[in-house]
mmCIF file of C-alpha atoms in Angstrom:
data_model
loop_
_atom_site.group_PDB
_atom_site.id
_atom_site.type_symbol
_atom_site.label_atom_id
_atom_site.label_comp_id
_atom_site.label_asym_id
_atom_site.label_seq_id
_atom_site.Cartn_x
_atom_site.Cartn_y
_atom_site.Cartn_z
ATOM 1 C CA UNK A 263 -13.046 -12.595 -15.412
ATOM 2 C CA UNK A 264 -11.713 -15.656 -13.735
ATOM 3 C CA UNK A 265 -12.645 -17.457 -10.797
ATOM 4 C CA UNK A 266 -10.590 -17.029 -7.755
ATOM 5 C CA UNK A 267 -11.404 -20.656 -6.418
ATOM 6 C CA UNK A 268 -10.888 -22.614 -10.046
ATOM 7 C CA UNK A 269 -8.220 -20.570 -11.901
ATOM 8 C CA UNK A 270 -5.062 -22.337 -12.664
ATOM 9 C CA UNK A 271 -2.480 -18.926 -12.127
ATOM 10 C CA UNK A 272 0.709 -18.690 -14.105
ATOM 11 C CA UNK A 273 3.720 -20.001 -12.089
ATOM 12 C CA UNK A 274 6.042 -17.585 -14.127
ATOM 13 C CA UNK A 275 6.429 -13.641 -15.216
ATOM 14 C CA UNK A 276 8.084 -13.426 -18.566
ATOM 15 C CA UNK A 277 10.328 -10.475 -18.445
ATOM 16 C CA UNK A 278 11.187 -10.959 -22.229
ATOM 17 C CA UNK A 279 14.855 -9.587 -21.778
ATOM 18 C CA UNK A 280 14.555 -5.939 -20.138
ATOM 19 C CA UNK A 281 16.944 -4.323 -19.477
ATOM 20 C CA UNK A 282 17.813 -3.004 -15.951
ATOM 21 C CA UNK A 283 20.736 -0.846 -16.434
ATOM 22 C CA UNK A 284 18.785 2.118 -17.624
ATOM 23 C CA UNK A 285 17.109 2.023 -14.267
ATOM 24 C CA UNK A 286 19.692 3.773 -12.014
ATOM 25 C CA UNK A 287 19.264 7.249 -12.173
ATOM 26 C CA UNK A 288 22.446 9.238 -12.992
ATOM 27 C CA UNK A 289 21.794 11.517 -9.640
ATOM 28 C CA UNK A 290 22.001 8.149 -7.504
ATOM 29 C CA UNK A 291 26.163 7.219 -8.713
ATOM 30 C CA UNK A 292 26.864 10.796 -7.334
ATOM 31 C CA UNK A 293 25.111 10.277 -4.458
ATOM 32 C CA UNK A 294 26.874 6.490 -3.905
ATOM 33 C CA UNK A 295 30.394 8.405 -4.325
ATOM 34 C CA UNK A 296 29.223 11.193 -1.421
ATOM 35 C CA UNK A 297 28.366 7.825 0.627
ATOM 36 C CA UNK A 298 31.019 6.294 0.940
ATOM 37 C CA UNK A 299 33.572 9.175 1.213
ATOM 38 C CA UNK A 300 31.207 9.423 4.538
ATOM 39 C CA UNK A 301 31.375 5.907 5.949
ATOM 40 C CA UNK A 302 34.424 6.892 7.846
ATOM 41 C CA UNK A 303 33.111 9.520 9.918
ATOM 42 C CA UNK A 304 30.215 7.663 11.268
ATOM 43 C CA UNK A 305 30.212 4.887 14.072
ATOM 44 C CA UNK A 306 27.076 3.023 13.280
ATOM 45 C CA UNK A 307 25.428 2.241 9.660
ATOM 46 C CA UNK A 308 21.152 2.523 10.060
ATOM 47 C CA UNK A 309 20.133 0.820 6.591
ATOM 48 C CA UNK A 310 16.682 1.818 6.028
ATOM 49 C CA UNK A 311 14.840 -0.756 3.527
ATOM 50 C CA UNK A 312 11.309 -1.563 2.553
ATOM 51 C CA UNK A 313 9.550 -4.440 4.590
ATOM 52 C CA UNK A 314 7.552 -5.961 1.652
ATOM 53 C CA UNK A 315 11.157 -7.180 0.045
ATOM 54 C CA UNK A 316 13.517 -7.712 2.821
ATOM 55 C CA UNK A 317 15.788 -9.590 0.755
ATOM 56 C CA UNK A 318 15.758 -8.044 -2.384
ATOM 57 C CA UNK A 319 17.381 -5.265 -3.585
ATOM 58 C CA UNK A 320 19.673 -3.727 -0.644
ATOM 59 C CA UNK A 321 22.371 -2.149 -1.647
ATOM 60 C CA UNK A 322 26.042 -4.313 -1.777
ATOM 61 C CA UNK A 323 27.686 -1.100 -0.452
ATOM 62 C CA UNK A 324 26.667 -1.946 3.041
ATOM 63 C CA UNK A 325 27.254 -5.747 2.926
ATOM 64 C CA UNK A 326 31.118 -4.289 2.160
ATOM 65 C CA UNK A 327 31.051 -2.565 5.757
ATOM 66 C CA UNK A 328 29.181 -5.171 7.966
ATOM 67 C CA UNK A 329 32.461 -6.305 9.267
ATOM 68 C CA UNK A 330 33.898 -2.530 9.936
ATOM 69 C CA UNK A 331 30.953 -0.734 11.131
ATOM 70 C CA UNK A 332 27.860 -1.595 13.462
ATOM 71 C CA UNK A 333 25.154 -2.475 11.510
ATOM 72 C CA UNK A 334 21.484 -1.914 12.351
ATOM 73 C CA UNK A 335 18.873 -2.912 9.361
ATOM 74 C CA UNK A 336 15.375 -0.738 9.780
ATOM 75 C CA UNK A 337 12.735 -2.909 7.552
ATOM 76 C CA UNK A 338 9.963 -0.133 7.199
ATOM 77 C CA UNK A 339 6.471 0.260 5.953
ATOM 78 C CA UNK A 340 5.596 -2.967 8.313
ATOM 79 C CA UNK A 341 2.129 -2.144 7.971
ATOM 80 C CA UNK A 342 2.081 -3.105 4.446
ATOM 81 C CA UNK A 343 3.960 -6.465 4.523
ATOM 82 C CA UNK A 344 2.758 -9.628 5.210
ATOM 83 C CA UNK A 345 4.884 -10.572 8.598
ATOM 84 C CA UNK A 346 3.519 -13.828 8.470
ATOM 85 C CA UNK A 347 6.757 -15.483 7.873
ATOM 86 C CA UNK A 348 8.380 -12.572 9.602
ATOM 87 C CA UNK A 349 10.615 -15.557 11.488
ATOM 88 C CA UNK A 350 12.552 -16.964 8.113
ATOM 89 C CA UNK A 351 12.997 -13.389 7.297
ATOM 90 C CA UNK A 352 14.874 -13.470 10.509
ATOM 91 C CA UNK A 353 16.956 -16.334 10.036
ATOM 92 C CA UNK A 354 17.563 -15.643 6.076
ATOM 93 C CA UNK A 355 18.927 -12.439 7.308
ATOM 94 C CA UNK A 356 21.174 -13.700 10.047
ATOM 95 C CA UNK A 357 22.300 -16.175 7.671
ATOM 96 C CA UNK A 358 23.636 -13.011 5.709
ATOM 97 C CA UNK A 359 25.392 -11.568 8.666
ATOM 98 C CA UNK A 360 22.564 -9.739 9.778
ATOM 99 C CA UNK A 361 21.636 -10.044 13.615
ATOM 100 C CA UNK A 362 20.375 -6.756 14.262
ATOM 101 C CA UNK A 363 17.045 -5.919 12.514
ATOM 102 C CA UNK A 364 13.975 -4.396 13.279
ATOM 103 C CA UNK A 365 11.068 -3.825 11.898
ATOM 104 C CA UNK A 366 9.276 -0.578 11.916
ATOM 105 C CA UNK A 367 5.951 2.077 11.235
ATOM 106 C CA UNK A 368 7.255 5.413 11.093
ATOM 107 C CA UNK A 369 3.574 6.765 10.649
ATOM 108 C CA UNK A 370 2.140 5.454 13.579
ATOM 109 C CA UNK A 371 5.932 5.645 15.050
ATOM 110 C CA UNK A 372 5.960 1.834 15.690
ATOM 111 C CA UNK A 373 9.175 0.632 17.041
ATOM 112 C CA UNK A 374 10.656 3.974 15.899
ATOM 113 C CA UNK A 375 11.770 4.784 19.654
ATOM 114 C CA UNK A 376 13.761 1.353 19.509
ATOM 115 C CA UNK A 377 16.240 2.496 17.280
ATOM 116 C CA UNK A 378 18.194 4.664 19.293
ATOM 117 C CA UNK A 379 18.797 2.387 21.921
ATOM 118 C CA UNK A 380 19.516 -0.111 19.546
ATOM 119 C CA UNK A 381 22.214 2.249 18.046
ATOM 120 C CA UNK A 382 23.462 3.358 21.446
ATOM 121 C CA UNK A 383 24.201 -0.814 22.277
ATOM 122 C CA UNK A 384 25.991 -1.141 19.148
ATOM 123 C CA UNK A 385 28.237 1.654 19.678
ATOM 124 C CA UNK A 386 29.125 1.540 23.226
ATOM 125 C CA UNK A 387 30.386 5.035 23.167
ATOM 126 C CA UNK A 388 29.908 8.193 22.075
ATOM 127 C CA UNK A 389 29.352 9.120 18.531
ATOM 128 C CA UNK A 390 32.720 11.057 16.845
ATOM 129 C CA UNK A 391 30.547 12.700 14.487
ATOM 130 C CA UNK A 392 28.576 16.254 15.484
ATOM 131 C CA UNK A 393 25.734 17.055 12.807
ATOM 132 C CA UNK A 394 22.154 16.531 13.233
ATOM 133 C CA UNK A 395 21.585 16.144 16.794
ATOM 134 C CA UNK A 396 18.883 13.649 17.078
ATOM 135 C CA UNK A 397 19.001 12.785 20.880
ATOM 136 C CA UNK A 398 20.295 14.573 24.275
ATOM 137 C CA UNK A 399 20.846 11.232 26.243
ATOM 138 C CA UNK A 400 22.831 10.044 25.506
ATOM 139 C CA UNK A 401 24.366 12.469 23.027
ATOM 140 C CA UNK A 402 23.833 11.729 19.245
ATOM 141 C CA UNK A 403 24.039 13.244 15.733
ATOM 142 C CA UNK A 404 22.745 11.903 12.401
ATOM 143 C CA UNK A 405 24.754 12.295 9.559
ATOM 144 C CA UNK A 406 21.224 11.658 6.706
ATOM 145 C CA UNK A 407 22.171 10.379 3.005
ATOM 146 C CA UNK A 408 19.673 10.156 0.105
ATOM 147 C CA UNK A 409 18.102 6.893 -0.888
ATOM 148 C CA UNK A 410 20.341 5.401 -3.314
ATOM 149 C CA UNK A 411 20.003 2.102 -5.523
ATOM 150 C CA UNK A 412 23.049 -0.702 -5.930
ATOM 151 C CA UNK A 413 24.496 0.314 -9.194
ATOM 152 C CA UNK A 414 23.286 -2.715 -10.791
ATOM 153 C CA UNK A 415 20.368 -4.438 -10.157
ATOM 154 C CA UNK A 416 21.074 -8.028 -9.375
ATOM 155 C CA UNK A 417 17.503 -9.253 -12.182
ATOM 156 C CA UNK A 418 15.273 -7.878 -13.560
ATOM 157 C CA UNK A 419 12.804 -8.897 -11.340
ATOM 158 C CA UNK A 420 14.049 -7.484 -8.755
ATOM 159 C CA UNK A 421 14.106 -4.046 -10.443
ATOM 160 C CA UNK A 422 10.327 -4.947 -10.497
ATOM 161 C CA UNK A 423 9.674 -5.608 -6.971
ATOM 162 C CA UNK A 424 11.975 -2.197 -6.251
ATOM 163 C CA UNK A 425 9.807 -0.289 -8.771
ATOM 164 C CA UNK A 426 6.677 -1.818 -6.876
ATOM 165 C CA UNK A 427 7.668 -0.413 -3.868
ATOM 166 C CA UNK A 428 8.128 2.948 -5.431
ATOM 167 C CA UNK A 429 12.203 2.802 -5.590
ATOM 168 C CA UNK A 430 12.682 2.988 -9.263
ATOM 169 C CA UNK A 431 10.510 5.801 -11.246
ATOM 170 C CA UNK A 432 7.380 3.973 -12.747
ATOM 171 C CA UNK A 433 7.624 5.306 -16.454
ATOM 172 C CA UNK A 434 11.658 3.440 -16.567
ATOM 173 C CA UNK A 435 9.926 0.628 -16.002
ATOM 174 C CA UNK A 436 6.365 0.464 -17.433
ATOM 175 C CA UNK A 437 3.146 1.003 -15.537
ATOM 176 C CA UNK A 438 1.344 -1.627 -17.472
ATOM 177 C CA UNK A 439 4.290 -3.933 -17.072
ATOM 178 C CA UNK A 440 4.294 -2.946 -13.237
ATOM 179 C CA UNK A 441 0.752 -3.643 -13.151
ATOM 180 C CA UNK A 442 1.215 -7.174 -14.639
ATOM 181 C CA UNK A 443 3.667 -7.866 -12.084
ATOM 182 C CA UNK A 444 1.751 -6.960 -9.190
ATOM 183 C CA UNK A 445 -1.396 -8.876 -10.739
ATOM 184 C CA UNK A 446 0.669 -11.978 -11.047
ATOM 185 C CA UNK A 447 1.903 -11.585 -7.345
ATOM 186 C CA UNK A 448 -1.467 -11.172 -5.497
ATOM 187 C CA UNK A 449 -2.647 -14.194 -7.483
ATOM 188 C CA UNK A 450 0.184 -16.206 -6.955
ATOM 189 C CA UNK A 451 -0.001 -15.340 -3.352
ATOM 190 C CA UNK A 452 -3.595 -16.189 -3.024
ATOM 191 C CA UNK A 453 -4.345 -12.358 -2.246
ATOM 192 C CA UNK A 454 -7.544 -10.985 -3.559
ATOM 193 C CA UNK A 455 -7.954 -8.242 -2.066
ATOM 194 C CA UNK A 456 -7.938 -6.271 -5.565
ATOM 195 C CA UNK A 457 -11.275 -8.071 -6.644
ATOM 196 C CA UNK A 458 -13.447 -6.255 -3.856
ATOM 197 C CA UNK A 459 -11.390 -3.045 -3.693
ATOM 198 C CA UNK A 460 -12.650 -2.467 -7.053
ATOM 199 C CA UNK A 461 -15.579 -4.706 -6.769
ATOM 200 C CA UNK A 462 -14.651 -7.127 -10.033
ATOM 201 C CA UNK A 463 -16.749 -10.030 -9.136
ATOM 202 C CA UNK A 464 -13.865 -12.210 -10.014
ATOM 203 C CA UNK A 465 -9.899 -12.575 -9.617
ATOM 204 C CA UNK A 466 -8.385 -12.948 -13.123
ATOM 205 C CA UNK A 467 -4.720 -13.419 -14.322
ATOM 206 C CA UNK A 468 -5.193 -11.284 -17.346
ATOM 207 C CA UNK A 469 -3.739 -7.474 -17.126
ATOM 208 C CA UNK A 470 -5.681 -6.350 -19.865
ATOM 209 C CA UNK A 471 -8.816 -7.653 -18.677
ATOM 210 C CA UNK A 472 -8.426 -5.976 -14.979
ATOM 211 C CA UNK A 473 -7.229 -2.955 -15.872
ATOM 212 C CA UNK A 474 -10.531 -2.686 -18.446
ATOM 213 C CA UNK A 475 -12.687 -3.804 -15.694
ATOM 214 C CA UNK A 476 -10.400 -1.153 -13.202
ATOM 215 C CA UNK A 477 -10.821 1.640 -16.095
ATOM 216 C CA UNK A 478 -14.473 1.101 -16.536
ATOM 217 C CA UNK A 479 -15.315 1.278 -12.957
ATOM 218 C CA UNK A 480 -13.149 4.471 -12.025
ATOM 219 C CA UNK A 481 -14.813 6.328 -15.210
ATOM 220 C CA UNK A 482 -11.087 6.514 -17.017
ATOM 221 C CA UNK A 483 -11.461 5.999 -20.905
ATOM 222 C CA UNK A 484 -10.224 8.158 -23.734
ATOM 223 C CA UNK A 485 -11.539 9.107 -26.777
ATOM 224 C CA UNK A 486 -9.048 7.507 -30.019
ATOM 225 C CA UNK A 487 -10.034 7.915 -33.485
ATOM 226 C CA UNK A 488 -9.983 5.035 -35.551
ATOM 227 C CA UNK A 489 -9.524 4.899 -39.750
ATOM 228 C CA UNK A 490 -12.358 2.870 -41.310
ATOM 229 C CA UNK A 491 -13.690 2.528 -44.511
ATOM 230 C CA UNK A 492 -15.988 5.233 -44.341
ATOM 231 C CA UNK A 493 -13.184 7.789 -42.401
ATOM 232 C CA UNK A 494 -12.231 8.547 -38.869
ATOM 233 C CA UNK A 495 -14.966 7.652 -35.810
ATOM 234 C CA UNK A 496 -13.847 8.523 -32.620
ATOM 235 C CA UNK A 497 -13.997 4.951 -30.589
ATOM 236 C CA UNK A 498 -14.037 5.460 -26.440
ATOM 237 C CA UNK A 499 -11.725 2.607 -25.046
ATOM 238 C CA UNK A 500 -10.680 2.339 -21.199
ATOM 239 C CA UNK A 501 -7.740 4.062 -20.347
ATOM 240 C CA UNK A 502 -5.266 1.565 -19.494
ATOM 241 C CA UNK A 503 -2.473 3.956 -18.000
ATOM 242 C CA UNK A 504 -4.840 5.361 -15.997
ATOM 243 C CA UNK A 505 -6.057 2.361 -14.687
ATOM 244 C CA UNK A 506 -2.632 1.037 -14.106
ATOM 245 C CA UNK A 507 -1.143 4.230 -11.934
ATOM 246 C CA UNK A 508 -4.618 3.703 -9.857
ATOM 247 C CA UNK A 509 -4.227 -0.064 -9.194
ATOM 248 C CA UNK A 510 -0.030 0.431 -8.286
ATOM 249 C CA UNK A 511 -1.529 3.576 -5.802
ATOM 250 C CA UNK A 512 -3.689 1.625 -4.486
ATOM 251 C CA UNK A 513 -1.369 -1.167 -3.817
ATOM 252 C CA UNK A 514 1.451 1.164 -2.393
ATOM 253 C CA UNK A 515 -1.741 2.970 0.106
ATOM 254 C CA UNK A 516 -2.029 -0.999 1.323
ATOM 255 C CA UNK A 517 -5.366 -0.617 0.163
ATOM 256 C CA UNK A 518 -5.178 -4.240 -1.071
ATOM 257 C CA UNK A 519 -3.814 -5.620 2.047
ATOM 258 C CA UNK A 520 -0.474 -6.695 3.340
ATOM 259 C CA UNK A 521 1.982 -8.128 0.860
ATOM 260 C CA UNK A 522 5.573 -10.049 0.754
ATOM 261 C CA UNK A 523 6.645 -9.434 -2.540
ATOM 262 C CA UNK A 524 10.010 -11.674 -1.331
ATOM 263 C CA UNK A 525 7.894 -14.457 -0.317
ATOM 264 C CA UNK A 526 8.811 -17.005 -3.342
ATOM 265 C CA UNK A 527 12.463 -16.130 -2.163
ATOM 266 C CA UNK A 528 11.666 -17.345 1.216
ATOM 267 C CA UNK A 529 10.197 -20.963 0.165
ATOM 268 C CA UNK A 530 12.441 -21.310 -2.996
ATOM 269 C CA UNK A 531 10.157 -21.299 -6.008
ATOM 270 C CA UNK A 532 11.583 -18.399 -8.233
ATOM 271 C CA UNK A 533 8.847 -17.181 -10.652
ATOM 272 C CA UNK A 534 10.928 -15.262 -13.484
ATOM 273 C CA UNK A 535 11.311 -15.978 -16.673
ATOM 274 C CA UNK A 536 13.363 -14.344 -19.188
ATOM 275 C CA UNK A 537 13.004 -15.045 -22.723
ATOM 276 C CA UNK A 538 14.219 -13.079 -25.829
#
């Protein structure tokens, strides 16, 4: 393992040429039609979106109605982002077109109540559409969609922050690749929290030396038999799947603290690479 204090950390993720497209499930362009057929029986747009990337990854379809429908952005799962430089997310996002944002805790229902008000300002009249009553006073219905992904992702790396947050299904993706990612971020971002959550000794920048250490502490090794000169021996070696879905779980749980996956967008150092 490395040291935490001395280790020189890469300043790029190779992404050797993966492709995104394969990412959007088929379900989610049906789902994207039934969406906007909607738009015009609703009075107010509530964009829900994960905290952690507040500029990656929101769908286009509701940049393409900003300027015909009220627009109220709800940047959830605040718990687990680092809100440290929660003002440039504020002015990044205004500089979109964005003025109405707020960030939110459903599970501890923190700044949940704001919304409605929030929606009622934005309105300034009663809602046309009648399904899914949601409040008495004033008088409002919800018409709910399913979550649905931009139909192409705008990098790959993005796809990898989205998949992070639990947006894109882990095996499209990679949970070893996922894993990498996530490694490279904390370290990048000066967050250990990993090293005592699974009590390493050390930070390291090497995937396949974590998720041994991860495997061996959490028990999770396989048996795999292994052709020698003498005939098969069963070998035990770590589990590295295993290891990988525990350390993205325990990531997503915000057992390794708060995290800004967007936070290289925010000072202007992209750290992707894609090679061939």
């Amino acid at each position: 393992m490395c040291s935490a204090a001395q280790a020189a950390w890469r300043e790029n993720f190779l992404l050797r040429g993966r492709d995104v497209a394969r990412w959007f499930p088929g379900h989610m362009a049906k789902g994207l039609k039934k969406m906007k057929s909607s738009l015009k029986l609703v009075d107010c747009i509530i964009e829900v979106h994960d905290a952690r990337i507040p500029l990656s990854g929101r769908n286009p379809l509701f940049q393409e109605t900003l300027g015909l429908k009220p627009h109220l952005l709800v940047l959830n799962k605040m718990d687990l982002a680092d809100l440290t430089e929660q003002q440039k997310i504020m002015q990044r996002l205004e500089g979109e077109g964005l003025k109405n944002v707020i960030f939110t805790n459903c599970l501890k229902d923190e700044n949940v109540k704001q919304i409605i008000p929030m929606v009622t300002e934005l309105m300034g009249s009663s809602p046309r559409y009648h399904r899914g009553e949601v409040s008495e006073r004033p008088l409002m219905f919800l018409l709910d969609t399913p979550g649905v992904l931009a139909p192409r992702i705008e990098s790959v790396e993005t796809g990898l922050k989205l998949a992070l947050c639990g947006t894109v299904l882990d095996h499209l993706v990679g949970e070893e690749t996922m894993a990498d990612y996530l490694l490279f971020t904390l370290n990048r971002h000066q967050r250990f929290g990993y090293v005592q959550h699974y009590g390493l000794g050390s930070a390291c920048d090497n995937i396949e030396r974590v998720l041994k250490s991860v495997a061996v502490k959490l028990g999770k090794t396989q048996k795999v038999k292994v052709l020698t000169g003498t005939g098969d021996v069963n070998v035990i070696q770590p589990d590295y799947p295993a290891a990988a879905r525990d350390f993205l779980h325990t990531f997503r749980r915000g057992l390794l603290g708060p995290v800004m996956l967007d936070l290289d967008i925010l000072r202007g150092h992209p750290t992707a690479e894609t090679v061939p």
